[in-house]
mmCIF file of C-alpha atoms in Angstrom:
data_model
loop_
_atom_site.group_PDB
_atom_site.id
_atom_site.type_symbol
_atom_site.label_atom_id
_atom_site.label_comp_id
_atom_site.label_asym_id
_atom_site.label_seq_id
_atom_site.Cartn_x
_atom_site.Cartn_y
_atom_site.Cartn_z
ATOM 1 C CA MET B 1 34.807 39.307 -24.087
ATOM 2 C CA ARG B 2 35.213 38.354 -20.432
ATOM 3 C CA ARG B 3 32.667 40.947 -19.297
ATOM 4 C CA SER B 4 30.160 39.679 -21.836
ATOM 5 C CA LEU B 5 30.610 36.112 -20.689
ATOM 6 C CA GLN B 6 30.288 37.112 -17.038
ATOM 7 C CA LYS B 7 27.076 38.985 -17.846
ATOM 8 C CA ILE B 8 25.692 35.907 -19.615
ATOM 9 C CA MET B 9 26.587 33.748 -16.614
ATOM 10 C CA SER B 10 24.801 36.175 -14.260
ATOM 11 C CA LEU B 11 21.663 36.145 -16.400
ATOM 12 C CA LEU B 12 21.695 32.347 -16.592
ATOM 13 C CA ALA B 13 22.116 32.119 -12.815
ATOM 14 C CA ALA B 14 19.131 34.378 -12.247
ATOM 15 C CA ALA B 15 17.021 32.397 -14.709
ATOM 16 C CA VAL B 16 17.864 29.086 -13.065
ATOM 17 C CA PHE B 17 17.020 30.271 -9.564
ATOM 18 C CA VAL B 18 13.785 31.927 -10.715
ATOM 19 C CA GLY B 19 12.826 28.700 -12.459
ATOM 20 C CA ALA B 20 13.607 26.639 -9.357
ATOM 21 C CA ALA B 21 11.507 29.008 -7.241
ATOM 22 C CA ALA B 22 8.630 28.720 -9.705
ATOM 23 C CA VAL B 23 8.767 24.921 -9.499
ATOM 24 C CA PHE B 24 8.795 25.076 -5.695
ATOM 25 C CA ILE B 25 5.866 27.497 -5.494
ATOM 26 C CA GLY B 26 3.883 25.599 -8.095
ATOM 27 C CA SER B 27 4.373 22.239 -6.398
ATOM 28 C CA ALA B 28 2.959 23.622 -3.167
ATOM 29 C CA SER B 29 -0.184 24.824 -4.909
ATOM 30 C CA PRO B 30 -3.388 22.787 -5.296
ATOM 31 C CA ALA B 31 -2.822 22.630 -9.060
ATOM 32 C CA ALA B 32 0.313 20.558 -8.462
ATOM 33 C CA ALA B 33 -1.341 18.181 -6.004
ATOM 34 C CA ALA B 34 -1.164 14.491 -6.874
ATOM 35 C CA ALA B 35 -4.370 12.986 -8.206
ATOM 36 C CA ASP B 36 -3.915 10.135 -5.729
ATOM 37 C CA PRO B 37 -2.192 11.334 -2.510
ATOM 38 C CA SER B 38 -0.863 8.029 -1.259
ATOM 39 C CA PHE B 39 1.948 5.608 -0.653
ATOM 40 C CA LYS B 40 2.133 1.965 -1.646
ATOM 41 C CA VAL B 41 3.499 -1.070 0.178
ATOM 42 C CA THR B 42 4.165 -4.152 -1.960
ATOM 43 C CA CYS B 43 4.107 -7.352 0.074
ATOM 44 C CA TYR B 44 4.884 -10.938 -0.926
ATOM 45 C CA PRO B 45 3.308 -14.241 0.159
ATOM 46 C CA ARG B 46 4.314 -15.705 3.504
ATOM 47 C CA GLY B 47 2.346 -18.930 3.489
ATOM 48 C CA MET B 48 -1.099 -20.410 3.040
ATOM 49 C CA ALA B 49 -3.178 -22.022 5.799
ATOM 50 C CA GLN B 50 -6.701 -22.518 7.124
ATOM 51 C CA ASN B 51 -6.145 -20.010 9.911
ATOM 52 C CA ASP B 52 -7.602 -16.630 10.802
ATOM 53 C CA PRO B 53 -6.154 -14.920 13.896
ATOM 54 C CA ILE B 54 -8.939 -12.298 13.904
ATOM 55 C CA VAL B 55 -12.066 -14.451 13.538
ATOM 56 C CA PHE B 56 -10.744 -17.719 15.011
ATOM 57 C CA PRO B 57 -7.899 -16.750 17.366
ATOM 58 C CA GLY B 58 -6.100 -19.760 18.802
ATOM 59 C CA GLN B 59 -8.083 -22.193 16.643
ATOM 60 C CA ALA B 60 -5.968 -23.739 13.900
ATOM 61 C CA GLY B 61 -7.761 -25.062 10.832
ATOM 62 C CA ARG B 62 -11.126 -23.414 11.559
ATOM 63 C CA SER B 63 -11.311 -21.036 8.570
ATOM 64 C CA HIS B 64 -11.282 -21.480 4.830
ATOM 65 C CA MET B 65 -7.867 -21.294 3.144
ATOM 66 C CA HIS B 66 -6.089 -17.940 3.373
ATOM 67 C CA SER B 67 -2.994 -16.570 1.659
ATOM 68 C CA PHE B 68 -0.883 -14.440 3.999
ATOM 69 C CA TYR B 69 1.280 -11.514 2.890
ATOM 70 C CA GLY B 70 3.856 -9.288 4.538
ATOM 71 C CA ALA B 71 4.307 -10.358 8.152
ATOM 72 C CA LYS B 72 6.290 -13.506 8.837
ATOM 73 C CA GLY B 73 5.109 -16.438 10.896
ATOM 74 C CA VAL B 74 1.405 -15.534 10.962
ATOM 75 C CA ASP B 75 -0.751 -18.280 12.457
ATOM 76 C CA GLU B 76 -3.887 -18.656 14.567
ATOM 77 C CA ASN B 77 -2.112 -17.150 17.593
ATOM 78 C CA THR B 78 -0.799 -14.004 15.914
ATOM 79 C CA THR B 79 -1.230 -10.724 17.806
ATOM 80 C CA VAL B 80 0.147 -7.247 17.299
ATOM 81 C CA ASP B 81 2.826 -8.026 19.903
ATOM 82 C CA SER B 82 4.025 -11.098 18.019
ATOM 83 C CA LEU B 83 4.123 -9.062 14.802
ATOM 84 C CA LEU B 84 6.188 -6.298 16.387
ATOM 85 C CA ALA B 85 8.602 -8.902 17.739
ATOM 86 C CA GLN B 86 9.658 -9.767 14.172
ATOM 87 C CA PRO B 87 12.728 -7.865 12.891
ATOM 88 C CA SER B 88 11.334 -7.489 9.371
ATOM 89 C CA SER B 89 8.494 -8.371 7.039
ATOM 90 C CA GLN B 90 8.206 -9.645 3.480
ATOM 91 C CA CYS B 91 7.248 -6.191 2.178
ATOM 92 C CA GLY B 92 9.462 -4.640 -0.449
ATOM 93 C CA GLY B 93 11.613 -1.555 -0.608
ATOM 94 C CA TYR B 94 12.204 0.414 2.559
ATOM 95 C CA PHE B 95 9.015 -0.900 4.199
ATOM 96 C CA ASP B 96 10.360 -4.270 5.386
ATOM 97 C CA THR B 97 11.484 -2.907 8.765
ATOM 98 C CA VAL B 98 8.687 -0.376 9.369
ATOM 99 C CA ASP B 99 5.543 -2.196 8.189
ATOM 100 C CA LEU B 100 5.240 -5.441 10.138
ATOM 101 C CA SER B 101 1.477 -5.683 9.565
ATOM 102 C CA ALA B 102 -0.264 -8.928 8.675
ATOM 103 C CA TYR B 103 -2.361 -8.841 5.504
ATOM 104 C CA TRP B 104 -4.407 -11.783 4.245
ATOM 105 C CA ILE B 105 -7.053 -12.716 1.694
ATOM 106 C CA PRO B 106 -8.818 -15.951 0.707
ATOM 107 C CA THR B 107 -6.682 -18.166 -1.492
ATOM 108 C CA LEU B 108 -7.400 -17.952 -5.222
ATOM 109 C CA TYR B 109 -8.082 -21.193 -7.100
ATOM 110 C CA GLN B 110 -7.995 -21.788 -10.841
ATOM 111 C CA ASN B 111 -9.575 -25.013 -12.064
ATOM 112 C CA GLY B 112 -9.474 -26.269 -8.476
ATOM 113 C CA VAL B 113 -5.735 -25.613 -8.041
ATOM 114 C CA ALA B 114 -4.535 -23.149 -5.404
ATOM 115 C CA LYS B 115 -2.612 -20.214 -6.860
ATOM 116 C CA HIS B 116 0.235 -19.914 -4.412
ATOM 117 C CA THR B 117 3.929 -19.308 -4.923
ATOM 118 C CA GLU B 118 6.580 -17.470 -2.962
ATOM 119 C CA THR B 119 8.694 -16.603 -6.003
ATOM 120 C CA GLY B 120 7.413 -13.022 -6.146
ATOM 121 C CA ALA B 121 4.982 -13.526 -9.048
ATOM 122 C CA TYR B 122 2.006 -13.021 -6.721
ATOM 123 C CA GLN B 123 1.927 -9.743 -4.834
ATOM 124 C CA LEU B 124 -0.381 -7.807 -2.554
ATOM 125 C CA HIS B 125 -0.167 -4.060 -3.103
ATOM 126 C CA ALA B 126 -1.434 -2.178 -0.060
ATOM 127 C CA TYR B 127 -2.275 1.402 -1.030
ATOM 128 C CA TYR B 128 -2.659 3.912 1.798
ATOM 129 C CA GLN B 129 -4.571 6.839 0.289
ATOM 130 C CA ARG B 130 -6.486 9.993 1.064
ATOM 131 C CA ALA B 131 -10.111 9.173 0.272
ATOM 132 C CA GLY B 132 -11.543 11.803 -2.042
ATOM 133 C CA GLY B 133 -8.173 12.546 -3.630
ATOM 134 C CA PRO B 134 -6.472 15.945 -3.159
ATOM 135 C CA GLY B 135 -9.875 17.518 -2.456
ATOM 136 C CA GLY B 136 -10.714 15.003 0.246
ATOM 137 C CA ALA B 137 -10.661 15.761 3.956
ATOM 138 C CA LEU B 138 -7.208 15.524 5.515
ATOM 139 C CA VAL B 139 -6.316 12.363 7.371
ATOM 140 C CA ASP B 140 -6.358 12.796 11.143
ATOM 141 C CA GLN B 141 -3.709 10.200 11.944
ATOM 142 C CA ALA B 142 -1.957 7.023 10.869
ATOM 143 C CA PHE B 143 -3.483 3.628 11.662
ATOM 144 C CA PRO B 144 -3.578 2.977 15.414
ATOM 145 C CA ARG B 145 -1.196 0.187 16.311
ATOM 146 C CA GLY B 146 -3.054 -3.107 16.688
ATOM 147 C CA LEU B 147 -6.064 -2.034 14.607
ATOM 148 C CA ARG B 148 -7.916 -5.043 13.192
ATOM 149 C CA MET B 149 -10.130 -4.717 10.154
ATOM 150 C CA ILE B 150 -12.081 -6.870 7.729
ATOM 151 C CA ALA B 151 -13.394 -5.538 4.431
ATOM 152 C CA GLY B 152 -15.775 -7.432 2.175
ATOM 153 C CA ASP B 153 -18.131 -10.292 3.022
ATOM 154 C CA MET B 154 -17.330 -13.926 2.318
ATOM 155 C CA ARG B 155 -21.049 -14.741 2.372
ATOM 156 C CA ALA B 156 -21.989 -12.149 -0.252
ATOM 157 C CA THR B 157 -24.373 -13.330 -2.954
ATOM 158 C CA THR B 158 -24.658 -9.938 -4.660
ATOM 159 C CA PRO B 159 -21.996 -7.468 -5.819
ATOM 160 C CA GLN B 160 -20.031 -5.560 -3.164
ATOM 161 C CA ASP B 161 -19.104 -1.934 -3.850
ATOM 162 C CA SER B 162 -15.730 -2.534 -2.210
ATOM 163 C CA VAL B 163 -14.744 -5.360 -4.609
ATOM 164 C CA SER B 164 -13.689 -5.097 -8.254
ATOM 165 C CA TYR B 165 -11.624 -6.974 -10.839
ATOM 166 C CA VAL B 166 -9.434 -5.884 -13.748
ATOM 167 C CA CYS B 167 -7.124 -7.381 -16.332
ATOM 168 C CA ALA B 168 -3.839 -5.451 -16.488
ATOM 169 C CA ASN B 169 -1.413 -5.469 -19.386
ATOM 170 C CA ALA B 170 1.577 -7.546 -18.291
ATOM 171 C CA GLU B 171 4.090 -5.089 -19.791
ATOM 172 C CA ASP B 172 2.273 -1.790 -19.237
ATOM 173 C CA THR B 173 0.525 -2.513 -15.957
ATOM 174 C CA GLY B 174 -1.098 0.907 -15.835
ATOM 175 C CA SER B 175 -3.164 -0.153 -18.841
ATOM 176 C CA GLN B 176 -6.159 -1.939 -17.311
ATOM 177 C CA ARG B 177 -9.628 -2.937 -18.409
ATOM 178 C CA GLY B 178 -12.661 -4.021 -16.462
ATOM 179 C CA GLY B 179 -13.440 -2.730 -12.997
ATOM 180 C CA GLY B 180 -16.674 -4.629 -12.477
ATOM 181 C CA HIS B 181 -17.664 -7.047 -9.724
ATOM 182 C CA GLU B 182 -17.337 -10.272 -11.715
ATOM 183 C CA PHE B 183 -14.230 -12.351 -12.406
ATOM 184 C CA MET B 184 -12.473 -11.255 -15.607
ATOM 185 C CA SER B 185 -11.311 -13.413 -18.519
ATOM 186 C CA CYS B 186 -7.753 -12.171 -19.021
ATOM 187 C CA GLY B 187 -5.665 -12.720 -22.136
ATOM 188 C CA SER B 188 -2.272 -14.380 -22.238
ATOM 189 C CA ASP B 189 -0.599 -10.938 -22.187
ATOM 190 C CA GLU B 190 -2.611 -9.790 -19.168
ATOM 191 C CA VAL B 191 -2.574 -10.165 -15.380
ATOM 192 C CA PHE B 192 -5.526 -11.069 -13.151
ATOM 193 C CA VAL B 193 -6.024 -8.397 -10.450
ATOM 194 C CA ALA B 194 -8.534 -8.291 -7.578
ATOM 195 C CA LYS B 195 -9.185 -5.025 -5.702
ATOM 196 C CA LEU B 196 -10.687 -4.403 -2.266
ATOM 197 C CA VAL B 197 -11.348 -1.075 -0.507
ATOM 198 C CA PHE B 198 -11.326 -0.874 3.308
ATOM 199 C CA PRO B 199 -13.248 1.626 5.463
ATOM 200 C CA ASP B 200 -11.326 4.744 6.494
ATOM 201 C CA CYS B 201 -13.266 6.130 9.479
ATOM 202 C CA TRP B 202 -12.539 4.903 13.020
ATOM 203 C CA ASP B 203 -14.664 5.284 16.143
ATOM 204 C CA GLY B 204 -11.533 6.531 17.937
ATOM 205 C CA VAL B 205 -11.745 3.963 20.742
ATOM 206 C CA ASN B 206 -11.954 0.320 19.714
ATOM 207 C CA LEU B 207 -9.196 -1.548 17.883
ATOM 208 C CA ASP B 208 -11.679 -4.313 17.067
ATOM 209 C CA SER B 209 -15.359 -5.121 17.505
ATOM 210 C CA ALA B 210 -17.499 -8.228 17.883
ATOM 211 C CA ASP B 211 -18.137 -8.448 14.130
ATOM 212 C CA HIS B 212 -14.675 -6.996 13.328
ATOM 213 C CA LYS B 213 -16.384 -4.232 11.324
ATOM 214 C CA SER B 214 -18.559 -2.020 13.550
ATOM 215 C CA HIS B 215 -15.627 0.012 14.870
ATOM 216 C CA MET B 216 -14.970 1.216 11.294
ATOM 217 C CA ALA B 217 -17.068 3.012 8.660
ATOM 218 C CA TYR B 218 -16.640 4.368 5.133
ATOM 219 C CA SER B 219 -16.308 8.089 4.472
ATOM 220 C CA SER B 220 -18.767 9.669 2.060
ATOM 221 C CA GLY B 221 -19.476 12.759 -0.003
ATOM 222 C CA PRO B 222 -17.233 14.738 -2.361
ATOM 223 C CA SER B 223 -14.823 15.550 0.494
ATOM 224 C CA ALA B 224 -14.899 11.994 1.867
ATOM 225 C CA THR B 225 -15.908 13.058 5.370
ATOM 226 C CA CYS B 226 -16.495 10.705 8.285
ATOM 227 C CA PRO B 227 -19.796 10.165 10.137
ATOM 228 C CA SER B 228 -20.151 11.604 13.627
ATOM 229 C CA ASP B 229 -20.058 8.184 15.304
ATOM 230 C CA HIS B 230 -16.769 7.339 13.537
ATOM 231 C CA PRO B 231 -15.088 10.754 13.574
ATOM 232 C CA VAL B 232 -11.409 9.831 13.140
ATOM 233 C CA LYS B 233 -10.263 9.948 9.508
ATOM 234 C CA LEU B 234 -7.610 7.327 8.720
ATOM 235 C CA PRO B 235 -5.820 6.540 5.470
ATOM 236 C CA ARG B 236 -7.993 4.542 3.111
ATOM 237 C CA LEU B 237 -6.423 1.115 2.640
ATOM 238 C CA THR B 238 -6.926 -0.580 -0.722
ATOM 239 C CA PHE B 239 -5.739 -4.106 -1.479
ATOM 240 C CA GLU B 240 -4.706 -4.986 -5.015
ATOM 241 C CA ALA B 241 -3.897 -8.689 -5.356
ATOM 242 C CA TRP B 242 -1.744 -9.158 -8.460
ATOM 243 C CA TYR B 243 -1.294 -12.621 -9.980
ATOM 244 C CA PHE B 244 1.394 -12.398 -12.657
ATOM 245 C CA GLY B 245 1.170 -15.339 -15.038
ATOM 246 C CA VAL B 246 -2.456 -16.046 -14.087
ATOM 247 C CA ASN B 247 -5.013 -15.499 -16.842
ATOM 248 C CA GLY B 248 -7.619 -17.429 -18.794
ATOM 249 C CA ASP B 249 -11.369 -17.876 -18.673
ATOM 250 C CA ALA B 250 -13.248 -16.279 -15.786
ATOM 251 C CA SER B 251 -15.252 -19.457 -15.165
ATOM 252 C CA ALA B 252 -12.085 -21.192 -13.952
ATOM 253 C CA PHE B 253 -11.606 -18.878 -10.956
ATOM 254 C CA ALA B 254 -12.897 -19.239 -7.394
ATOM 255 C CA TRP B 255 -11.883 -17.972 -3.988
ATOM 256 C CA ALA B 256 -11.600 -20.352 -1.056
ATOM 257 C CA SER B 257 -14.640 -18.479 0.246
ATOM 258 C CA GLY B 258 -16.692 -18.942 -2.943
ATOM 259 C CA GLY B 259 -17.448 -16.883 -6.049
ATOM 260 C CA ALA B 260 -16.338 -13.436 -7.183
ATOM 261 C CA TYR B 261 -18.637 -11.537 -4.796
ATOM 262 C CA THR B 262 -17.094 -13.209 -1.721
ATOM 263 C CA PHE B 263 -13.667 -11.571 -1.976
ATOM 264 C CA HIS B 264 -12.596 -10.059 1.350
ATOM 265 C CA GLY B 265 -9.468 -9.157 3.278
ATOM 266 C CA ASP B 266 -8.077 -8.804 6.787
ATOM 267 C CA VAL B 267 -5.362 -6.714 8.387
ATOM 268 C CA ILE B 268 -3.712 -6.438 11.789
ATOM 269 C CA SER B 269 -1.798 -3.156 11.735
ATOM 270 C CA ALA B 270 1.737 -3.105 13.141
ATOM 271 C CA TRP B 271 3.636 -0.029 11.936
ATOM 272 C CA ASP B 272 6.656 1.847 13.169
ATOM 273 C CA THR B 273 4.864 4.895 14.556
ATOM 274 C CA ARG B 274 7.306 7.572 13.373
ATOM 275 C CA ALA B 275 7.497 6.180 9.851
ATOM 276 C CA ALA B 276 3.696 5.923 9.639
ATOM 277 C CA ALA B 277 3.263 9.518 10.852
ATOM 278 C CA ASN B 278 5.799 10.785 8.315
ATOM 279 C CA LEU B 279 4.056 8.976 5.476
ATOM 280 C CA VAL B 280 0.721 10.521 6.451
ATOM 281 C CA ASN B 281 2.204 13.994 6.929
ATOM 282 C CA GLN B 282 4.497 14.138 3.928
ATOM 283 C CA CYS B 283 2.602 12.044 1.367
ATOM 284 C CA ILE B 284 -1.112 11.762 2.083
ATOM 285 C CA ASN B 285 -1.757 15.161 3.663
ATOM 286 C CA GLU B 286 0.722 17.053 1.465
ATOM 287 C CA ALA B 287 -1.014 15.561 -1.599
ATOM 288 C CA PHE B 288 1.983 13.627 -2.927
ATOM 289 C CA ASP B 289 2.012 10.267 -4.631
ATOM 290 C CA CYS B 290 5.064 8.801 -2.918
ATOM 291 C CA ASN B 291 6.120 6.502 -5.711
ATOM 292 C CA PRO B 292 8.787 4.193 -4.226
ATOM 293 C CA LEU B 293 10.708 4.234 -7.515
ATOM 294 C CA ILE B 294 11.259 7.983 -7.176
ATOM 295 C CA TYR B 295 11.446 8.316 -3.395
ATOM 296 C CA PRO B 296 14.373 6.162 -2.227
ATOM 297 C CA ASN B 297 13.534 6.525 1.468
ATOM 298 C CA ILE B 298 10.588 7.247 3.689
ATOM 299 C CA PRO B 299 10.139 11.043 3.649
ATOM 300 C CA GLN B 300 11.251 12.776 6.809
ATOM 301 C CA GLY B 301 9.650 15.732 8.527
ATOM 302 C CA GLU B 302 8.420 17.001 11.851
ATOM 303 C CA VAL B 303 6.464 14.422 13.852
ATOM 304 C CA THR B 304 4.825 15.546 17.064
ATOM 305 C CA GLN B 305 4.459 13.469 20.189
ATOM 306 C CA ALA B 306 0.692 13.764 19.788
ATOM 307 C CA GLN B 307 0.930 12.037 16.406
ATOM 308 C CA ILE B 308 2.866 9.193 18.017
ATOM 309 C CA ASP B 309 0.482 8.940 20.972
ATOM 310 C CA ALA B 310 -2.552 8.837 18.677
ATOM 311 C CA GLN B 311 -1.254 5.595 17.165
ATOM 312 C CA LEU B 312 -0.858 4.045 20.606
ATOM 313 C CA ALA B 313 -4.424 4.817 21.683
ATOM 314 C CA GLY B 314 -7.335 2.466 21.412
ATOM 315 C CA VAL B 315 -8.864 -0.375 23.384
ATOM 316 C CA MET B 316 -8.723 -4.063 22.508
ATOM 317 C CA SER B 317 -11.642 -6.031 23.903
ATOM 318 C CA PRO B 318 -10.650 -9.406 25.352
ATOM 319 C CA ALA B 319 -10.888 -12.140 22.722
ATOM 320 C CA PRO B 320 -13.188 -15.063 23.482
ATOM 321 C CA ALA B 321 -11.377 -18.067 24.874
ATOM 322 C CA PRO B 322 -10.757 -20.790 22.261
ATOM 323 C CA THR B 323 -13.108 -23.731 22.557
ATOM 324 C CA ASP B 324 -13.361 -27.107 20.867
ATOM 325 C CA ALA B 325 -16.775 -26.281 19.445
ATOM 326 C CA VAL B 326 -17.326 -22.746 18.220
ATOM 327 C CA PRO B 327 -20.677 -22.063 16.504
ATOM 328 C CA VAL B 328 -20.380 -21.222 12.831
ATOM 329 C CA PRO B 329 -20.883 -17.438 12.429
ATOM 330 C CA THR B 330 -24.239 -16.438 11.001
ATOM 331 C CA GLY B 331 -24.405 -14.712 7.646
ATOM 332 C CA GLY B 332 -22.935 -11.217 7.737
ATOM 333 C CA GLU B 333 -21.593 -11.576 11.271
ATOM 334 C CA SER B 334 -17.941 -11.362 10.407
ATOM 335 C CA GLY B 335 -17.518 -12.043 6.733
ATOM 336 C CA HIS B 336 -15.904 -15.399 7.521
ATOM 337 C CA ALA B 337 -17.091 -18.892 8.264
ATOM 338 C CA GLU B 338 -15.822 -22.286 9.188
ATOM 339 C CA HIS B 339 -15.408 -24.149 5.870
ATOM 340 C CA SER B 340 -18.609 -22.627 4.533
ATOM 341 C CA THR B 341 -17.812 -23.904 1.044
ATOM 342 C CA PRO B 342 -15.859 -26.955 -0.050
ATOM 343 C CA THR B 343 -12.192 -26.041 -0.203
ATOM 344 C CA PRO B 344 -10.293 -27.651 -3.091
ATOM 345 C CA THR B 345 -7.183 -29.550 -2.161
ATOM 346 C CA PRO B 346 -4.291 -27.072 -2.392
ATOM 347 C CA THR B 347 -1.087 -27.821 -4.222
ATOM 348 C CA ALA B 348 0.939 -25.926 -1.667
ATOM 349 C CA THR B 349 0.700 -25.558 2.089
ATOM 350 C CA ALA B 350 1.820 -22.979 4.598
ATOM 351 C CA SER B 351 5.546 -22.646 4.554
ATOM 352 C CA PRO B 352 7.169 -21.571 7.813
ATOM 353 C CA GLY B 353 10.586 -21.479 6.166
ATOM 354 C CA PRO B 354 12.217 -18.387 4.722
ATOM 355 C CA SER B 355 10.948 -16.918 1.458
ATOM 356 C CA PRO B 356 13.110 -15.186 -1.116
ATOM 357 C CA THR B 357 14.234 -11.810 0.139
ATOM 358 C CA THR B 358 11.978 -9.005 -0.950
ATOM 359 C CA THR B 359 14.679 -7.169 -2.801
ATOM 360 C CA ARG B 360 15.612 -10.239 -4.868
ATOM 361 C CA SER B 361 12.153 -11.477 -5.766
ATOM 362 C CA PRO B 362 11.478 -11.544 -9.512
ATOM 363 C CA ALA B 363 10.317 -8.088 -10.445
ATOM 364 C CA PRO B 364 7.442 -7.904 -12.908
ATOM 365 C CA PRO B 365 6.859 -4.458 -14.466
ATOM 366 C CA ARG B 366 6.262 -2.035 -11.627
ATOM 367 C CA HIS B 367 3.248 0.205 -11.556
ATOM 368 C CA ARG B 368 1.424 2.836 -9.646
ATOM 369 C CA HIS B 369 -2.260 2.827 -8.766
ATOM 370 C CA GLY B 370 -3.744 3.021 -12.251
ATOM 371 C CA ALA B 371 -0.629 4.345 -13.999
ATOM 372 C CA THR B 372 2.668 2.971 -15.220
ATOM 373 C CA GLU B 373 5.598 3.821 -12.995
ATOM 374 C CA THR B 374 8.855 5.185 -14.308
ATOM 375 C CA ALA B 375 12.108 5.678 -12.478
ATOM 376 C CA ALA B 376 12.776 9.007 -14.177
ATOM 377 C CA ALA B 377 13.938 11.780 -11.880
ATOM 378 C CA THR B 378 11.656 14.769 -11.327
ATOM 379 C CA LEU B 379 12.149 18.206 -9.850
ATOM 380 C CA THR B 380 9.731 17.328 -7.077
ATOM 381 C CA ALA B 381 12.023 15.829 -4.464
ATOM 382 C CA PRO B 382 10.924 13.549 -1.613
ATOM 383 C CA PRO B 383 8.992 15.861 0.690
ATOM 384 C CA GLY B 384 10.751 16.664 3.921
ATOM 385 C CA GLY B 385 10.611 19.094 6.801
ATOM 386 C CA ASP B 386 8.140 21.930 6.334
ATOM 387 C CA SER B 387 8.572 22.181 2.556
ATOM 388 C CA PRO B 388 6.619 19.717 0.443
ATOM 389 C CA ALA B 389 8.600 20.576 -2.689
ATOM 390 C CA GLY B 390 12.003 19.779 -1.218
ATOM 391 C CA PRO B 391 13.729 23.223 -1.651
ATOM 392 C CA ILE B 392 17.157 21.850 -0.737
ATOM 393 C CA THR B 393 17.063 19.490 -3.673
ATOM 394 C CA LEU B 394 15.875 22.277 -5.976
ATOM 395 C CA ILE B 395 18.808 24.430 -4.926
ATOM 396 C CA GLY B 396 21.115 21.511 -5.554
ATOM 397 C CA VAL B 397 19.697 21.132 -9.054
ATOM 398 C CA ALA B 398 20.171 24.824 -9.670
ATOM 399 C CA CYS B 399 23.777 24.680 -8.516
ATOM 400 C CA ALA B 400 24.456 21.700 -10.731
ATOM 401 C CA VAL B 401 23.062 23.565 -13.725
ATOM 402 C CA LEU B 402 25.169 26.604 -12.889
ATOM 403 C CA THR B 403 28.262 24.460 -12.692
ATOM 404 C CA ALA B 404 27.566 22.980 -16.096
ATOM 405 C CA VAL B 405 26.865 26.422 -17.544
ATOM 406 C CA GLY B 406 30.016 27.821 -15.997
ATOM 407 C CA LEU B 407 32.246 25.263 -17.673
ATOM 408 C CA VAL B 408 31.536 26.627 -21.141
ATOM 409 C CA PRO B 409 32.580 30.247 -20.638
ATOM 410 C CA MET B 410 35.636 29.254 -18.571
ATOM 411 C CA THR B 411 36.785 26.996 -21.402
ATOM 412 C CA LEU B 412 36.323 29.814 -23.854
ATOM 413 C CA LEU B 413 38.342 32.130 -21.609
ATOM 414 C CA ARG B 414 41.202 29.648 -21.454
ATOM 415 C CA ARG B 415 41.202 29.337 -25.224
ATOM 416 C CA ARG B 416 41.145 33.145 -25.534
ATOM 417 C CA ARG B 417 44.311 33.411 -23.418
ATOM 418 C CA ARG B 418 46.103 30.970 -25.661
#
């Protein structure tokens, strides 16, 4: 009896380890690549003000109303140095100490009332993706520190390819309808969502440009390759502005910049360089969707000094000195203007005080980009080191199974002795 049980245990052990090896090999193959190699940063509101530190640096009150997310204390004087001086941001999960970037968009109004709250119901999801999906060209590096970008055009009078709107089911947020360029009429069980895609190709030199756009370009083609004059492939940043509890007729909505076509967004990048490199290496370039519900920490792996140095390269042209009378930008110059449209009186103003902590903000149903998230464990562990499938975790799973299997025959042996 004992020999038979020992033989069974040996066969089970072999089966478990072969299965674990198959999972590891399969996960490293293209067939197992994530449909959306990416990671997501969820950031919460940090105030609302008529400031824009990119277009109107040092000039308070010159822009239309903006809603700021992530970085704390953003105002007209914000720079990458002031962002990096903050100990943390209002971005959730493990990103609050590594992503100190400032993200902002025009304030949304419904029936003339500003939609602003710092309770956690309004969120900006910043997706860092590989353009083209798993078949797209690999990303060359993480965002250079201090990079400034604007996507969209606040003066647009026709649809922008980079802007879209959906209504998401409030309970199953991966269930979405729409995707066009017009405001959506969302039902009482749905959430209003605005999406904006940023360019992903950098000229490799300038952290900004006169129009805040020329130093960047969009990739193109089935492999999402970059043009020769913007050769450095960066992660593709996509904003998704989620307004839980906001729905109703599309005619009631307006941005501070105008109608649906005028949606736009700004970013000043301020990342921890090692964390950013790891996220590019282990998530985007290894074709993983680093769902923060499954991956409890930023994945760790080898980061070279060259990958760190690449994020510290780039030139920032001197900003124009603030003046009392700055000409209003011409159409298309920067995507912003000085009160180009009447701004409704907001019901809330910028709040310099502390917001609820990111980990305690009310948590609406969590979601991935276009799919409902679950917290269920998988055999694909957080990628680390040189092995995207996490072989150490697979071995641990195998050992745990062996332990459980071993308990049965040992119990039978004890009963046999009795």
